[in-house]
Amino acid sequence: MIHGYAGTVLRIDLGSEQIIKEPLAEKMCEEFIGGRGFVAKTLYEELLPDTDPFDEKNLFIIATGPLSGHLLPASGKTHFGCKSPATGGYADSNMGGHFGPALKYAGYDMAILTGRAETPSIIVIEDEKIELRKADQYWGKGSLICEELLKKELGENFQILTIGPSGEKMVKFACISHDFGRQAGRTGIGAVLGSKNIKAIAVKGTGSIPVFDVEKAFKKGKEAFKKVSEKPGFKGWTPEGTAGITDWVNEVGAFPTKNFQTSHIDHNKNINGKKVVERIKITDKGCYCCPTPCGKYGHTKTKMGSAYMEGPEFETIALFGGSCFLQTIEEVAYANYLCDELGIDTISGASVAAFTIECYEKGLLTMEEIGHDVRFGDLESIVYLLNLIGLRKTKLGDLLANGVKTASESIGQGSEKFAIHVKGLEWTGYECRNAPSMMLAYMTADIGAHHNRAWVLGHDVVGAATNVHDLITAGTDSDTRAKAEVSAKASAEFVIDSQHTRPAFDLLGTCRLQLMELGFEVENYAELYSVITGKEKTWEDILEISEKVWTLTRLISAREIENFGRRLDYPPARFSEEPTPTGPNKGYCIPMKDLDSMLDAYYEKRGWDTNGIPTLETIDRVGLKELVK
Amino acid sequence: MELFANHSKCSGCGTCKLACSIANFKQVTPSKGLLRIEGRFPSPGDYRIHLCDQCGVCADVCPVEAITLENGVWLIDEDVCIACHDCVEACPKDVMIIKPENNMPAKCILCGECAEICPRQAIELRQTTAVGEKK
């Protein structure tokens, strides 16, 4: 028995339908904790190098953490991993909801799927009973509809994850949906599940998770809830959730606008958190054991239709309300709903739509090729494009379904400069031409341009912390260059600290927002880990493992992607060559020499070589010598 | 004392069920929670909390009078219970369980842990008239 964990790894080979249950290795728990750590270790050890992401040999991993399913704030996170169809490198994506805890109650910390089911199938897990069932009647159905039907068939107590038609068609940014609105959105993991012919996974667990000191863990867990409820932001943050940041991001000139052409909009008051509450929300919708639910479930009505949906959260608002320029929260919510039903990531889906519209406006794509007149700010255009792309309709839809990187390489004519991605993963909701630390965070995030690995925009906005403008305004003289170097090093340090802190929660299996939004102290998590598992780990110990996992994910991408290194850490040329044309950050961009200064400082601080590959000394220092031979 | 539900405050996080299971059975499993949260999705898109209101129907149907009222709470005497599960079947709120370890039924004992842990005060433990008096 390993306290805190369910104790079993479930392996399902979908081709042979062989099911293996093996004991969870205590050494892996000690060295990699759980969640993202389990994903990275398993991919490194078991993924055959150079496997195509859609080959049946690709792994699909579901992993929980030691704190998942326990009585403490927001213990509902579930992690997914595979080789990414979007980037060709390391992929993980996580979601809230109730699935991971249910998997643990059923007895499994982790499930590893290999092979490909012969026909469309669903996996039904009910404690020790595992079934692969035919799913012809569900294939082709939307993610939300499929979940509703499965709940009716299996029962309310099953926790269900589904893919939509886009996952079935292996759209490279297809997501996994759960609980009528939670998604593991990024890196195209839904497409990998689709490639394995798996439409849904349902789990019901009635078992108990062993705890080292159940009385003490109960007491500490209750205290943790009380501490969170006493934080000053507790009452203020929840009503709007992440959407509450919309006005601020716009005010500081970081709001992605019209495919990141600029960074400020005038209609923010029509799409902000207040409008979500006024016009959309029916109820707050919480993940497992979450005291501060960011999920807003509601209803929207537009000229294109009406729908029940969860959201929109900030990222969806930024990408559909800003980058696609939709004018009202109802329209943003409807686009959100359509993505959810198709089963595509709202961030990438909106980005590909915005990229297409800019191509059209610039004359790089014709109306004949697109099949429709498409415009920023027009919901009908966005709905048309999402269906075109999400269902791989027409030759162009099929191309765009591979993401902006692949599409721009095919369209050419300079479109690569405004294909907003890093490593093939579309950029999320913060425009960074006057935010070098956040820019560096996007450049170096291990899955591509994602914000959840490091969020340091606040440092850039404060300015004094990083002397941000010393970097951006540096000339070529030695005096200003010296200041720029100092700024680059400060940015690198902030980013690295954040890249260890935030993903540490992805090891534990909890949400990080109680720390990030309310300031619930990290020491609480170390204490809860210890009383639940019976193993002493300080928060610093957990951060060390977080660094080890970060190094490992870099090594996985370096192994899988040809000529991996610095060349893939740059943002699109728009951010280094085109000064922001309007808004608070008018005139700013970050030239290549400064991007390189930041990368130099970052690699040096991490102990990577000048091409961004971890050195042997670093591999040894972080504790990977035994694994990485 | 009585448990009250404020459905519109519930966000479906399920902390109440987990706390109930730990408090009453020392087990980390919401399947043993002696209350029920119903998510009504996609439509109308809300939650309903189903609580034991100590109505006594379980006692009414018990063939061996194993469920008795003490201080306003119906309690099961496992020494008397014959594990027929009529009470579980009859519970109008569907909030009783059968414990797999001994096949015995279990019901809410009004410990109040669900109300104490709820981060949104969607469940409250309030002073009321005694159950017997209400009837």
mmCIF file with all atom_site columns, C-alpha atoms in Angstrom, chain A residues 149-225:
data_model
loop_
_atom_site.group_PDB
_atom_site.id
_atom_site.type_symbol
_atom_site.label_atom_id
_atom_site.label_alt_id
_atom_site.label_comp_id
_atom_site.label_asym_id
_atom_site.label_entity_id
_atom_site.label_seq_id
_atom_site.pdbx_PDB_ins_code
_atom_site.Cartn_x
_atom_site.Cartn_y
_atom_site.Cartn_z
_atom_site.occupancy
_atom_site.B_iso_or_equiv
_atom_site.pdbx_formal_charge
_atom_site.auth_seq_id
_atom_site.auth_comp_id
_atom_site.auth_asym_id
_atom_site.auth_atom_id
_atom_site.pdbx_PDB_model_num
ATOM 1  C CA . LEU A 1 149 ? -26.211 10.198 -23.833 1.00 0.00 ? 149 LEU A CA 1
ATOM 2  C CA . LEU A 1 150 ? -23.587 8.226  -21.923 1.00 0.00 ? 150 LEU A CA 1
ATOM 3  C CA . LYS A 1 151 ? -24.813 9.593  -18.601 1.00 0.00 ? 151 LYS A CA 1
ATOM 4  C CA . LYS A 1 152 ? -28.276 8.358  -19.510 1.00 0.00 ? 152 LYS A CA 1
ATOM 5  C CA . GLU A 1 153 ? -26.947 4.955  -20.530 1.00 0.00 ? 153 GLU A CA 1
ATOM 6  C CA . LEU A 1 154 ? -24.471 4.372  -17.715 1.00 0.00 ? 154 LEU A CA 1
ATOM 7  C CA . GLY A 1 155 ? -25.846 6.444  -14.860 1.00 0.00 ? 155 GLY A CA 1
ATOM 8  C CA . GLU A 1 156 ? -25.282 9.783  -13.186 1.00 0.00 ? 156 GLU A CA 1
ATOM 9  C CA . ASN A 1 157 ? -22.453 8.457  -11.004 1.00 0.00 ? 157 ASN A CA 1
ATOM 10 C CA . PHE A 1 158 ? -20.117 7.844  -13.927 1.00 0.00 ? 158 PHE A CA 1
ATOM 11 C CA . GLN A 1 159 ? -17.532 10.487 -14.704 1.00 0.00 ? 159 GLN A CA 1
ATOM 12 C CA . ILE A 1 160 ? -17.101 10.703 -18.435 1.00 0.00 ? 160 ILE A CA 1
ATOM 13 C CA . LEU A 1 161 ? -14.607 12.153 -20.875 1.00 0.00 ? 161 LEU A CA 1
ATOM 14 C CA . THR A 1 162 ? -15.392 12.387 -24.553 1.00 0.00 ? 162 THR A CA 1
ATOM 15 C CA . ILE A 1 163 ? -13.980 13.565 -27.845 1.00 0.00 ? 163 ILE A CA 1
ATOM 16 C CA . GLY A 1 164 ? -16.026 15.312 -30.506 1.00 0.00 ? 164 GLY A CA 1
ATOM 17 C CA . PRO A 1 165 ? -16.073 14.935 -34.292 1.00 0.00 ? 165 PRO A CA 1
ATOM 18 C CA . SER A 1 166 ? -12.806 16.897 -34.487 1.00 0.00 ? 166 SER A CA 1
ATOM 19 C CA . GLY A 1 167 ? -11.037 14.336 -32.335 1.00 0.00 ? 167 GLY A CA 1
ATOM 20 C CA . GLU A 1 168 ? -12.395 11.579 -34.547 1.00 0.00 ? 168 GLU A CA 1
ATOM 21 C CA . LYS A 1 169 ? -11.043 13.414 -37.591 1.00 0.00 ? 169 LYS A CA 1
ATOM 22 C CA . MET A 1 170 ? -7.724  13.965 -35.843 1.00 0.00 ? 170 MET A CA 1
ATOM 23 C CA . VAL A 1 171 ? -7.781  17.739 -35.998 1.00 0.00 ? 171 VAL A CA 1
ATOM 24 C CA . LYS A 1 172 ? -4.411  18.531 -34.464 1.00 0.00 ? 172 LYS A CA 1
ATOM 25 C CA . PHE A 1 173 ? -5.846  20.731 -31.745 1.00 0.00 ? 173 PHE A CA 1
ATOM 26 C CA . ALA A 1 174 ? -8.739  18.465 -30.787 1.00 0.00 ? 174 ALA A CA 1
ATOM 27 C CA . CYS A 1 175 ? -9.415  18.370 -27.073 1.00 0.00 ? 175 CYS A CA 1
ATOM 28 C CA . ILE A 1 176 ? -10.928 16.108 -24.467 1.00 0.00 ? 176 ILE A CA 1
ATOM 29 C CA . SER A 1 177 ? -14.170 17.220 -22.820 1.00 0.00 ? 177 SER A CA 1
ATOM 30 C CA . HIS A 1 178 ? -15.640 16.325 -19.465 1.00 0.00 ? 178 HIS A CA 1
ATOM 31 C CA . ASP A 1 179 ? -18.468 17.381 -17.173 1.00 0.00 ? 179 ASP A CA 1
ATOM 32 C CA . PHE A 1 180 ? -20.263 19.447 -19.829 1.00 0.00 ? 180 PHE A CA 1
ATOM 33 C CA . GLY A 1 181 ? -17.594 22.061 -20.186 1.00 0.00 ? 181 GLY A CA 1
ATOM 34 C CA . ARG A 1 182 ? -14.240 21.122 -18.693 1.00 0.00 ? 182 ARG A CA 1
ATOM 35 C CA . GLN A 1 183 ? -11.529 20.484 -21.245 1.00 0.00 ? 183 GLN A CA 1
ATOM 36 C CA . ALA A 1 184 ? -8.010  19.213 -21.470 1.00 0.00 ? 184 ALA A CA 1
ATOM 37 C CA . GLY A 1 185 ? -7.600  21.525 -24.365 1.00 0.00 ? 185 GLY A CA 1
ATOM 38 C CA . ARG A 1 186 ? -4.062  21.779 -25.518 1.00 0.00 ? 186 ARG A CA 1
ATOM 39 C CA . THR A 1 187 ? -1.544  19.877 -27.655 1.00 0.00 ? 187 THR A CA 1
ATOM 40 C CA . GLY A 1 188 ? -4.094  17.843 -29.610 1.00 0.00 ? 188 GLY A CA 1
ATOM 41 C CA . ILE A 1 189 ? -4.529  15.026 -27.139 1.00 0.00 ? 189 ILE A CA 1
ATOM 42 C CA . GLY A 1 190 ? -8.145  14.582 -28.262 1.00 0.00 ? 190 GLY A CA 1
ATOM 43 C CA . ALA A 1 191 ? -6.845  13.768 -31.733 1.00 0.00 ? 191 ALA A CA 1
ATOM 44 C CA . VAL A 1 192 ? -4.608  11.033 -30.327 1.00 0.00 ? 192 VAL A CA 1
ATOM 45 C CA . LEU A 1 193 ? -7.571  9.499  -28.498 1.00 0.00 ? 193 LEU A CA 1
ATOM 46 C CA . GLY A 1 194 ? -9.484  9.705  -31.791 1.00 0.00 ? 194 GLY A CA 1
ATOM 47 C CA . SER A 1 195 ? -6.618  8.016  -33.631 1.00 0.00 ? 195 SER A CA 1
ATOM 48 C CA . LYS A 1 196 ? -7.042  5.140  -31.204 1.00 0.00 ? 196 LYS A CA 1
ATOM 49 C CA . ASN A 1 197 ? -10.748 4.889  -32.056 1.00 0.00 ? 197 ASN A CA 1
ATOM 50 C CA . ILE A 1 198 ? -11.753 5.774  -28.507 1.00 0.00 ? 198 ILE A CA 1
ATOM 51 C CA . LYS A 1 199 ? -14.799 8.037  -28.352 1.00 0.00 ? 199 LYS A CA 1
ATOM 52 C CA . ALA A 1 200 ? -15.149 8.165  -24.588 1.00 0.00 ? 200 ALA A CA 1
ATOM 53 C CA . ILE A 1 201 ? -13.897 6.853  -21.280 1.00 0.00 ? 201 ILE A CA 1
ATOM 54 C CA . ALA A 1 202 ? -16.321 6.457  -18.387 1.00 0.00 ? 202 ALA A CA 1
ATOM 55 C CA . VAL A 1 203 ? -15.298 5.707  -14.831 1.00 0.00 ? 203 VAL A CA 1
ATOM 56 C CA . LYS A 1 204 ? -17.113 4.999  -11.610 1.00 0.00 ? 204 LYS A CA 1
ATOM 57 C CA . GLY A 1 205 ? -15.176 4.282  -8.458  1.00 0.00 ? 205 GLY A CA 1
ATOM 58 C CA . THR A 1 206 ? -16.505 3.254  -5.064  1.00 0.00 ? 206 THR A CA 1
ATOM 59 C CA . GLY A 1 207 ? -13.255 2.431  -3.282  1.00 0.00 ? 207 GLY A CA 1
ATOM 60 C CA . SER A 1 208 ? -11.291 4.414  -0.768  1.00 0.00 ? 208 SER A CA 1
ATOM 61 C CA . ILE A 1 209 ? -7.800  5.891  -1.101  1.00 0.00 ? 209 ILE A CA 1
ATOM 62 C CA . PRO A 1 210 ? -5.460  4.917  1.747   1.00 0.00 ? 210 PRO A CA 1
ATOM 63 C CA . VAL A 1 211 ? -4.233  7.785  3.884   1.00 0.00 ? 211 VAL A CA 1
ATOM 64 C CA . PHE A 1 212 ? -1.253  7.702  6.241   1.00 0.00 ? 212 PHE A CA 1
ATOM 65 C CA . ASP A 1 213 ? -3.036  9.569  9.037   1.00 0.00 ? 213 ASP A CA 1
ATOM 66 C CA . VAL A 1 214 ? -6.685  9.929  8.135   1.00 0.00 ? 214 VAL A CA 1
ATOM 67 C CA . GLU A 1 215 ? -7.702  11.883 11.260  1.00 0.00 ? 215 GLU A CA 1
ATOM 68 C CA . LYS A 1 216 ? -4.899  14.371 10.854  1.00 0.00 ? 216 LYS A CA 1
ATOM 69 C CA . ALA A 1 217 ? -5.415  14.642 7.107   1.00 0.00 ? 217 ALA A CA 1
ATOM 70 C CA . PHE A 1 218 ? -9.115  15.383 7.707   1.00 0.00 ? 218 PHE A CA 1
ATOM 71 C CA . LYS A 1 219 ? -8.238  18.040 10.258  1.00 0.00 ? 219 LYS A CA 1
ATOM 72 C CA . LYS A 1 220 ? -5.592  19.633 8.031   1.00 0.00 ? 220 LYS A CA 1
ATOM 73 C CA . GLY A 1 221 ? -7.862  19.444 5.005   1.00 0.00 ? 221 GLY A CA 1
ATOM 74 C CA . LYS A 1 222 ? -10.646 21.248 6.829   1.00 0.00 ? 222 LYS A CA 1
ATOM 75 C CA . GLU A 1 223 ? -8.186  23.841 8.044   1.00 0.00 ? 223 GLU A CA 1
ATOM 76 C CA . ALA A 1 224 ? -7.026  24.357 4.467   1.00 0.00 ? 224 ALA A CA 1
ATOM 77 C CA . PHE A 1 225 ? -10.577 25.086 3.323   1.00 0.00 ? 225 PHE A CA 1
#
